[in-house]
Tab-separated table of C-alpha atoms in Angstrom:
chain	number	residue	atom	x	y	z
A	276	MET	CA	127.241	120.387	99.402
A	277	ILE	CA	124.725	122.581	101.796
A	278	ASP	CA	122.385	123.013	99.067
A	279	THR	CA	122.150	118.938	98.442
A	280	LEU	CA	119.402	118.263	100.617
A	281	LYS	CA	117.282	121.381	99.587
A	282	GLN	CA	117.237	119.918	96.156
A	283	PRO	CA	113.551	118.917	94.936
A	284	LEU	CA	112.967	115.770	93.664
A	285	ALA	CA	110.542	115.131	90.656
A	286	LEU	CA	108.757	111.813	90.807
A	287	LYS	CA	107.293	109.581	87.539
A	288	CYS	CA	103.806	110.337	88.411
A	289	GLY	CA	104.784	114.114	88.076
A	290	ALA	CA	104.672	115.151	91.788
A	291	VAL	CA	107.784	117.165	93.179
A	292	LEU	CA	109.011	116.822	96.636
A	293	PRO	CA	110.267	119.921	97.816
A	294	ASN	CA	113.610	118.394	99.070
A	295	ARG	CA	115.479	115.466	100.011
A	296	LEU	CA	114.374	114.725	103.815
A	297	ALA	CA	111.392	112.660	104.712
A	298	LYS	CA	109.864	111.229	107.985
A	299	SER	CA	109.525	107.771	107.675
A	300	ALA	CA	106.381	105.916	109.327
A	301	MET	CA	106.550	105.740	113.069
A	302	THR	CA	103.551	104.262	115.079
A	303	GLU	CA	101.560	107.057	117.119
A	304	GLY	CA	98.989	104.985	119.234
A	305	LEU	CA	96.859	108.341	119.167
A	306	ALA	CA	93.824	107.473	117.674
A	307	ASP	CA	90.390	107.330	119.704
A	308	PRO	CA	89.180	103.850	121.080
A	309	THR	CA	87.237	103.400	117.540
A	310	GLY	CA	90.396	103.964	115.250
A	311	ASN	CA	89.611	107.565	114.140
A	312	PRO	CA	92.022	110.470	113.972
A	313	THR	CA	92.237	113.089	116.728
A	314	SER	CA	93.543	116.491	117.323
A	315	ALA	CA	96.673	115.143	118.754
A	316	HIS	CA	97.539	113.822	115.197
A	317	ASN	CA	96.783	117.338	113.737
A	318	GLN	CA	99.186	118.911	116.377
A	319	LEU	CA	101.931	116.377	115.783
A	320	TYR	CA	102.118	116.397	111.978
A	321	LYS	CA	101.791	120.330	111.899
A	322	THR	CA	104.686	120.617	114.432
A	323	TRP	CA	107.075	118.162	111.718
A	324	ALA	CA	105.602	120.215	108.847
A	325	GLU	CA	106.661	123.091	110.190
A	326	GLY	CA	110.195	121.455	110.831
A	327	GLY	CA	110.798	121.473	107.063
A	328	THR	CA	110.444	117.716	106.349
A	329	GLY	CA	109.637	117.680	102.505
A	330	LEU	CA	107.889	114.205	102.941
A	331	LEU	CA	106.108	113.234	105.894
A	332	PHE	CA	104.712	109.363	106.076
A	333	THR	CA	101.993	108.780	108.717
A	334	GLY	CA	102.313	105.750	111.302
A	335	ASN	CA	100.976	102.701	109.939
A	336	ILE	CA	97.101	103.014	109.171
A	337	MET	CA	95.223	100.002	109.468
A	338	VAL	CA	93.222	98.270	106.487
A	339	ASP	CA	91.167	96.162	108.787
A	340	SER	CA	89.645	97.145	112.002
A	341	ARG	CA	89.774	93.541	113.298
A	342	TYR	CA	93.397	93.226	113.232
A	343	LEU	CA	95.632	95.838	114.425
A	344	GLU	CA	99.519	96.526	114.663
A	345	ARG	CA	98.773	98.221	118.348
A	346	ALA	CA	95.993	99.749	120.110
A	347	GLY	CA	95.759	103.158	119.162
A	348	ASN	CA	96.048	102.711	115.655
A	349	VAL	CA	94.373	104.675	113.059
A	350	ILE	CA	91.585	102.985	110.966
A	351	LEU	CA	90.777	103.688	107.377
A	352	GLU	CA	88.154	101.351	106.254
A	353	ASP	CA	85.400	103.550	105.137
A	354	ALA	CA	84.137	107.073	104.648
A	355	GLN	CA	82.329	107.459	107.921
A	356	GLN	CA	84.605	109.959	109.359
A	357	LEU	CA	86.358	111.197	106.346
A	358	ALA	CA	86.160	114.710	107.860
A	359	LEU	CA	88.827	113.883	110.275
A	360	PHE	CA	91.220	112.519	108.038
A	361	LYS	CA	90.759	115.744	105.879
A	362	SER	CA	91.510	117.870	108.980
A	363	TRP	CA	94.583	115.878	109.410
A	364	ALA	CA	95.736	115.854	105.988
A	365	HIS	CA	95.052	120.025	105.972
A	366	ALA	CA	97.410	120.253	109.235
A	367	ALA	CA	100.001	117.887	108.040
A	368	GLN	CA	100.421	119.268	104.852
A	369	SER	CA	100.786	123.097	106.175
A	370	ASN	CA	104.352	123.928	104.864
A	371	ASN	CA	103.749	123.217	101.363
A	372	ASN	CA	105.283	119.949	102.196
A	373	HIS	CA	103.639	116.217	101.543
A	374	CYS	CA	102.090	113.938	103.671
A	375	TRP	CA	101.512	110.236	102.436
A	376	VAL	CA	99.618	107.876	104.279
A	377	GLN	CA	101.230	104.541	104.863
A	378	LEU	CA	98.757	101.526	104.604
A	379	SER	CA	99.173	98.351	106.414
A	380	HIS	CA	97.776	95.033	107.535
A	381	PRO	CA	99.766	93.565	110.501
A	382	GLY	CA	98.848	89.710	109.449
A	383	ARG	CA	100.018	87.559	112.584
A	384	GLN	CA	101.787	90.455	113.954
A	385	CYS	CA	98.731	91.143	115.685
A	386	ALA	CA	98.855	91.328	119.621
A	387	ARG	CA	96.621	88.594	121.292
A	388	LEU	CA	94.990	91.945	123.178
A	389	ILE	CA	93.617	92.752	119.795
A	390	ASN	CA	93.128	89.646	118.108
A	391	ALA	CA	93.597	86.179	119.643
A	392	GLN	CA	93.442	84.485	116.031
A	393	PRO	CA	94.890	86.929	113.126
A	394	LEU	CA	95.673	86.113	109.756
A	395	SER	CA	98.736	84.947	107.999
A	396	PRO	CA	99.553	83.279	104.551
A	397	SER	CA	100.049	80.010	106.673
A	398	ASP	CA	99.550	78.989	110.424
A	399	VAL	CA	103.247	79.654	111.440
A	400	GLN	CA	102.852	81.688	114.953
A	401	LEU	CA	104.984	84.307	116.236
A	402	ASP	CA	106.581	83.162	119.194
A	403	MET	CA	107.219	86.180	121.287
A	404	LEU	CA	106.346	85.792	125.258
A	405	GLY	CA	102.835	84.436	124.375
A	406	ASN	CA	101.935	87.914	123.008
A	407	PHE	CA	100.259	86.806	119.588
A	408	GLY	CA	98.030	84.013	118.929
A	409	LYS	CA	98.512	81.208	116.575
A	410	PRO	CA	97.040	82.723	113.137
A	411	ARG	CA	94.641	81.104	110.731
A	412	ALA	CA	95.828	80.466	107.330
A	413	MET	CA	94.089	82.824	104.644
A	414	GLN	CA	91.588	81.288	102.493
A	415	GLU	CA	91.364	82.843	98.540
A	416	GLU	CA	88.527	85.148	99.796
A	417	ASP	CA	90.526	86.242	102.759
A	418	ILE	CA	93.564	87.063	100.261
A	419	LEU	CA	90.894	88.690	97.824
A	420	ASP	CA	89.688	90.993	100.531
A	421	VAL	CA	92.858	92.222	101.844
A	422	ILE	CA	93.406	93.302	98.342
A	423	GLN	CA	90.003	95.076	97.795
A	424	ARG	CA	90.690	96.759	101.426
A	425	PHE	CA	93.860	98.224	100.589
A	426	VAL	CA	92.424	99.884	97.472
A	427	THR	CA	89.571	100.910	99.238
A	428	SER	CA	91.702	102.791	101.626
A	429	ALA	CA	93.889	104.122	98.915
A	430	GLU	CA	90.997	105.612	97.596
A	431	LEU	CA	90.204	107.042	100.613
A	432	VAL	CA	93.796	108.483	101.192
A	433	LYS	CA	93.063	110.657	97.944
A	434	GLU	CA	89.713	111.663	98.744
A	435	ALA	CA	90.842	113.054	102.269
A	436	GLY	CA	93.468	114.977	100.422
A	437	PHE	CA	96.557	113.359	101.406
A	438	SER	CA	99.458	114.046	98.403
A	439	GLY	CA	100.342	110.108	98.284
A	440	VAL	CA	100.148	106.584	99.471
A	441	GLN	CA	102.721	104.047	100.900
A	442	ILE	CA	101.856	100.187	100.924
A	443	HIS	CA	103.705	98.528	103.873
A	444	CYS	CA	105.601	95.542	102.624
A	445	ALA	CA	108.050	95.223	105.365
A	446	HIS	CA	108.672	94.519	108.833
A	447	GLY	CA	107.231	91.084	108.910
A	448	TYR	CA	103.688	92.539	108.713
A	449	LEU	CA	101.235	90.790	106.369
A	450	LEU	CA	102.385	91.383	103.083
A	451	SER	CA	105.845	90.650	104.208
A	452	GLN	CA	104.441	87.341	105.534
A	453	PHE	CA	103.547	86.615	101.921
A	454	LEU	CA	107.034	87.237	100.672
A	455	SER	CA	108.811	84.892	103.140
A	456	PRO	CA	109.150	81.320	102.784
A	457	ASN	CA	109.555	81.342	106.689
A	458	THR	CA	105.984	82.508	106.907
A	459	ASN	CA	104.439	81.530	103.700
A	460	LYS	CA	104.327	77.819	103.278
A	461	ARG	CA	101.215	77.898	100.673
A	462	GLU	CA	101.386	75.746	97.944
A	463	ASP	CA	98.762	77.503	95.556
A	464	LYS	CA	99.114	80.589	93.313
A	465	TRP	CA	100.165	82.607	96.223
A	466	GLY	CA	102.929	80.664	97.647
A	467	GLY	CA	105.901	78.718	96.395
A	468	SER	CA	107.925	80.791	93.689
A	469	LEU	CA	108.876	84.292	94.593
A	470	ALA	CA	106.460	85.184	91.745
A	471	ASN	CA	103.772	83.536	93.735
A	472	ARG	CA	104.904	85.027	96.837
A	473	ALA	CA	104.867	88.412	95.534
A	474	ARG	CA	101.690	87.904	93.609
A	475	ILE	CA	99.171	89.717	96.277
A	476	ILE	CA	101.653	93.077	96.401
A	477	ARG	CA	101.884	93.373	92.648
A	478	THR	CA	97.962	92.953	92.597
A	479	ILE	CA	97.648	95.846	94.933
A	480	ILE	CA	99.514	97.794	93.276
A	481	GLN	CA	98.547	97.603	90.298
A	482	LYS	CA	94.911	98.055	91.512
A	483	VAL	CA	95.784	101.036	93.508
A	484	ARG	CA	97.142	102.499	90.492
A	485	GLN	CA	94.149	101.841	88.289
A	486	ALA	CA	92.109	103.361	91.011
A	487	LEU	CA	94.122	106.429	91.610
A	488	GLY	CA	95.261	107.389	88.301
A	489	SER	CA	99.047	107.587	86.755
A	490	ASN	CA	99.675	111.134	88.856
A	491	PHE	CA	98.990	110.140	92.239
A	492	PRO	CA	102.260	108.928	94.048
A	493	ILE	CA	102.506	105.570	95.136
A	494	SER	CA	105.066	104.122	97.296
A	495	VAL	CA	106.258	100.750	98.726
A	496	LYS	CA	108.139	100.195	102.068
A	497	LEU	CA	110.168	96.849	101.253
A	498	ASN	CA	112.429	94.609	103.376
A	499	SER	CA	116.097	94.441	102.209
A	500	ALA	CA	116.061	91.193	103.677
A	501	ASP	CA	114.632	89.395	106.813
A	502	PHE	CA	118.031	88.699	108.202
A	503	GLN	CA	116.601	85.423	109.199
A	504	LYS	CA	117.629	81.908	107.965
A	505	GLY	CA	115.420	80.718	105.133
A	506	GLY	CA	113.568	83.838	104.849
A	507	PHE	CA	113.393	86.673	102.233
A	508	THR	CA	116.581	87.310	100.564
A	509	LEU	CA	118.597	90.360	99.173
A	510	GLU	CA	118.387	88.829	95.846
A	511	GLU	CA	114.668	88.240	96.125
A	512	CYS	CA	114.258	91.689	97.233
A	513	ILE	CA	116.153	93.165	93.955
A	514	GLN	CA	113.890	91.118	91.838
A	515	VAL	CA	110.602	92.421	93.758
A	516	ALA	CA	111.824	95.984	93.606
A	517	SER	CA	112.306	95.444	89.718
A	518	TRP	CA	108.871	94.271	89.295
A	519	LEU	CA	107.485	97.284	91.499
A	520	GLY	CA	109.096	99.406	89.052
A	521	GLU	CA	107.413	97.822	86.441
A	522	ASP	CA	103.987	98.410	88.028
A	523	SER	CA	104.928	101.985	88.097
A	524	ILE	CA	105.702	102.894	91.854
A	525	ASP	CA	106.837	106.365	92.346
A	526	LEU	CA	109.461	105.737	95.601
A	527	LEU	CA	110.529	102.692	97.215
A	528	GLU	CA	111.760	102.748	100.718
A	529	ILE	CA	114.142	100.120	101.790
A	530	SER	CA	114.217	98.780	105.412
A	531	GLY	CA	114.531	95.119	107.036
A	532	GLY	CA	114.023	92.823	109.904
A	533	THR	CA	110.969	91.617	111.223
A	534	TYR	CA	109.225	91.188	115.104
A	535	GLU	CA	111.486	88.289	115.630
A	536	GLN	CA	114.800	90.010	114.118
A	537	MET	CA	114.577	93.753	114.687
A	538	SER	CA	116.943	95.208	112.295
A	539	LEU	CA	114.311	97.852	111.921
A	540	LEU	CA	114.840	98.969	115.552
A	541	GLY	CA	118.784	99.254	114.799
A	542	VAL	CA	119.453	95.931	116.323
A	543	GLU	CA	122.224	94.172	114.253
A	544	ALA	CA	120.851	91.165	112.971
A	545	THR	CA	124.335	89.788	111.626
A	546	GLU	CA	127.774	91.202	111.726
A	547	VAL	CA	128.220	94.823	110.313
A	548	ARG	CA	131.049	95.855	108.714
A	549	ASP	CA	133.199	98.832	109.507
A	550	SER	CA	132.381	100.581	106.643
A	551	THR	CA	128.523	100.586	106.726
A	552	ARG	CA	129.017	101.715	110.472
A	553	ARG	CA	130.978	104.465	108.940
A	554	ARG	CA	128.599	105.316	106.684
A	555	GLU	CA	125.658	105.185	109.170
A	556	ALA	CA	122.350	104.247	107.438
A	557	TYR	CA	121.763	100.508	108.253
A	558	PHE	CA	120.328	99.217	104.755
A	559	ILE	CA	122.746	101.627	102.439
A	560	GLU	CA	124.729	98.863	100.854
A	561	TYR	CA	121.617	96.889	100.384
A	562	ALA	CA	120.124	99.966	98.950
A	563	GLU	CA	122.899	100.781	96.529
A	564	GLN	CA	122.342	96.913	94.887
A	565	ILE	CA	118.810	97.271	94.773
A	566	LYS	CA	118.914	100.815	92.957
A	567	ALA	CA	121.220	99.562	90.391
A	568	LYS	CA	118.477	97.398	89.217
A	569	THR	CA	115.518	99.471	89.318
A	570	ASN	CA	114.575	102.662	88.027
A	571	VAL	CA	112.776	103.818	91.048
A	572	PRO	CA	113.954	106.285	93.579
A	573	VAL	CA	115.172	104.646	96.678
A	574	MET	CA	114.785	105.984	100.111
A	575	ILE	CA	116.336	104.415	103.439
A	576	THR	CA	115.722	105.135	106.865
A	577	GLY	CA	117.812	103.981	110.194
A	578	GLY	CA	121.346	105.280	111.321
A	579	PHE	CA	121.812	108.581	109.289
A	580	ARG	CA	122.725	111.077	112.082
A	581	SER	CA	125.294	113.311	110.379
A	582	ARG	CA	124.636	116.228	107.725
A	583	TYR	CA	128.082	115.221	106.105
A	584	VAL	CA	126.817	111.674	105.369
A	585	MET	CA	123.538	112.409	104.248
A	586	GLN	CA	124.899	114.912	101.547
A	587	ALA	CA	127.490	112.472	100.333
A	588	ALA	CA	124.624	109.867	99.917
A	589	ILE	CA	122.699	111.858	97.850
A	590	GLU	CA	125.542	113.524	95.987
A	591	LYS	CA	126.998	109.983	95.205
A	592	GLY	CA	123.742	108.489	93.787
A	593	GLU	CA	123.615	106.177	96.715
A	594	VAL	CA	119.978	106.956	97.606
A	595	ASP	CA	117.745	109.247	96.345
A	596	LEU	CA	116.045	110.750	99.800
A	597	ILE	CA	117.032	110.543	103.553
A	598	GLY	CA	114.542	109.096	105.936
A	599	LEU	CA	114.374	110.143	109.573
A	600	ALA	CA	112.329	108.697	112.231
A	601	ARG	CA	113.721	108.956	115.889
A	602	PRO	CA	115.685	112.455	115.501
A	603	LEU	CA	112.686	113.914	114.602
A	604	CYS	CA	110.720	113.001	117.903
A	605	THR	CA	113.605	115.347	120.288
A	606	GLN	CA	114.374	117.539	117.201
A	607	THR	CA	111.233	118.697	115.290
A	608	ASP	CA	113.030	121.259	113.349
A	609	CYS	CA	116.386	119.296	112.367
A	610	SER	CA	115.508	119.337	108.983
A	611	ASN	CA	115.540	123.152	108.690
A	612	GLN	CA	118.797	123.264	110.315
A	613	LEU	CA	120.262	120.545	108.430
A	614	MET	CA	119.643	122.180	105.127
A	615	GLN	CA	120.539	125.610	106.386
A	616	GLY	CA	123.973	124.399	107.533
A	617	THR	CA	123.569	125.132	111.092
A	618	LEU	CA	123.205	121.305	112.552
A	619	ASP	CA	126.019	118.985	111.762
A	620	GLN	CA	125.125	116.225	113.956
A	621	LEU	CA	121.836	114.779	114.977
A	622	ASP	CA	120.821	113.775	118.731
A	623	ASP	CA	121.684	109.950	119.230
A	624	TYR	CA	119.809	108.721	122.162
A	625	GLU	CA	119.524	105.244	121.334
A	626	HIS	CA	123.524	104.857	122.349
A	627	LYS	CA	122.683	106.317	125.730
A	628	LEU	CA	119.687	104.373	126.389
A	629	LEU	CA	121.480	101.094	127.205
A	630	LEU	CA	120.248	99.447	130.356
A	631	GLY	CA	123.310	97.608	132.050
A	632	LYS	CA	126.046	99.264	129.814
A	633	GLY	CA	129.287	98.623	131.544
A	634	ILE	CA	127.948	95.523	133.478
A	635	TRP	CA	126.793	93.270	130.656
A	636	GLY	CA	127.958	94.928	127.741
A	637	ASN	CA	126.175	95.901	124.686
A	638	ASN	CA	126.513	91.811	123.494
A	639	SER	CA	124.835	90.589	126.249
A	640	PRO	CA	123.615	87.218	126.599
A	641	LEU	CA	120.732	87.736	128.271
A	642	ASN	CA	117.716	88.318	126.351
A	643	ILE	CA	115.621	89.885	128.798
A	644	ILE	CA	118.001	93.051	128.947
A	645	LYS	CA	118.199	93.010	125.120
A	646	ALA	CA	114.447	93.228	125.377
A	647	ILE	CA	114.084	95.956	127.717
A	648	ASN	CA	116.521	97.735	125.708
A	649	ALA	CA	115.287	97.279	122.684
A	650	PHE	CA	111.279	98.082	123.945
A	651	GLY	CA	112.409	100.678	126.205
A	652	GLN	CA	114.040	102.647	123.356
A	653	VAL	CA	110.941	102.394	121.722
A	654	GLY	CA	108.869	103.327	124.808
A	655	PHE	CA	111.293	106.618	125.003
A	656	TYR	CA	110.469	108.005	121.489
A	657	TYR	CA	106.628	106.728	121.719
A	658	TRP	CA	106.611	109.159	125.006
A	659	GLN	CA	108.238	112.061	122.798
A	660	ILE	CA	105.302	111.734	120.144
A	661	ILE	CA	102.950	111.720	122.947
A	662	ARG	CA	104.488	115.230	124.181
A	663	LEU	CA	104.669	116.587	120.735
A	664	SER	CA	101.124	115.781	120.440
A	665	LYS	CA	100.148	117.793	123.278
A	666	GLY	CA	102.274	120.687	122.041
A	667	LEU	CA	104.808	120.093	124.643
A	668	ALA	CA	108.732	120.110	124.375
A	669	PRO	CA	110.424	116.708	124.415
A	670	GLN	CA	111.266	114.875	127.681
A	671	THR	CA	114.947	113.466	126.705
A	672	GLN	CA	115.898	113.012	130.199
A	673	LEU	CA	113.528	109.437	130.374
A	674	GLY	CA	115.467	106.609	131.115
A	675	VAL	CA	115.140	103.519	129.293
A	676	PHE	CA	113.571	101.323	132.322
A	677	ARG	CA	111.004	103.951	132.821
A	678	ALA	CA	110.353	104.397	129.159
A	679	PHE	CA	109.933	100.325	128.843
A	680	ILE	CA	107.510	100.560	131.985
A	681	ARG	CA	105.691	103.628	130.703
A	682	HIS	CA	105.846	102.080	127.215
A	683	VAL	CA	104.141	98.364	128.526
A	684	ILE	CA	101.558	100.347	130.717
A	685	ASN	CA	100.551	102.789	127.822
A	686	ASP	CA	99.658	99.877	125.427
A	687	PHE	CA	97.806	97.726	127.987
A	688	ARG	CA	95.771	100.739	128.668
A	689	LEU	CA	95.031	101.551	124.931
A	690	ALA	CA	94.219	97.824	124.429
A	691	MET	CA	91.794	97.621	127.375
A	692	ARG	CA	90.063	100.918	126.080
A	693	ARG	CA	89.705	99.503	122.542
A	694	ARG	CA	88.045	96.533	123.898
A	695	LYS	CA	85.487	98.524	125.275
A	696	ALA	CA	84.700	100.010	122.166
A	697	PHE	CA	84.886	96.643	120.255
A	698	LYS	CA	83.830	93.075	120.321
A	699	VAL	CA	86.880	91.467	119.773
A	700	ASN	CA	87.957	87.731	119.034
A	701	SER	CA	89.255	86.286	122.285
């Protein structure tokens, strides 16, 4: 079964991925103060390309400079700095691999330091330690503007020489906010029924397909569920996935959670069955049900750590593509090793990075400890990305508390740097 991960994957648009391993999007925070890609991106993605992963997704690139997921995001809203993107695309595809750009709009998940009044389908505020302002409910013209921004950015992705595009509809960002009844309270054609809540996503996909042509790969990242009472459900996800297949997407990546319920970080939202734990991948049982209802190849990211489980998931038809993220921050060539059969188990630093383990336990009721654990893990991997972007080796001995502090300081520094370059809403 060693050859399983080496198998190419032909997509409906005609593109062929060289193997069954993909790097899922991870935010990098490496852009210059005005949102342009830098030589750090070139170094980072060339390293990942050389590691053998067949498909690389960029970290979420913003379609609107006024609203960012975090300071340090790359912004692609016009062609002014397209030469920098062309350089990035060349470096990121230096090993006959694909690199697809993930396009995103944060909606209400835009930190107050970036914009004190973000946009959202409705004015439902994200209440997380006062870090996010109350959003402004979008008007019709705002919605139409966002749709056009995704189309314009997608056209620029193709012009820059990247080999595909992914539209981010997960993790509680803007398009995911439209899907969830918890954040979409609208009573017009953009809210209410599932068909209305999915209208903006389907419109974007249809217009992007029209703009890019039938032979350019288009992917969507979609939540299997929000894992919140009254939120977007698995049944709704299955229906949306079916619609997206009708709209001619080429690849569907399944994830889950929001900032409030961070299943995207591997933080368990609900009780997880032992059978799921043994199969490693967080969303595999959801992906199986979705895959059964749509003719689109499915990718899942999160939890895969052993070669045998990855191979079995492909062999059994449970998924078509294995998504890797954090392991590529500490083992950049793990894809080559997995395909060669010289690596059986990936590094699993998440379970080593637990502040208070053995004192409070993994299910501690102390939310501050949970928060430090979650964001300390995030900070640990951000720091590895920074080192890789400088051509340095990973620093895996970094502890969770130091990683947490370093992450907070770095994000604050990036935000202050950006404020000097942009006049932001405050």
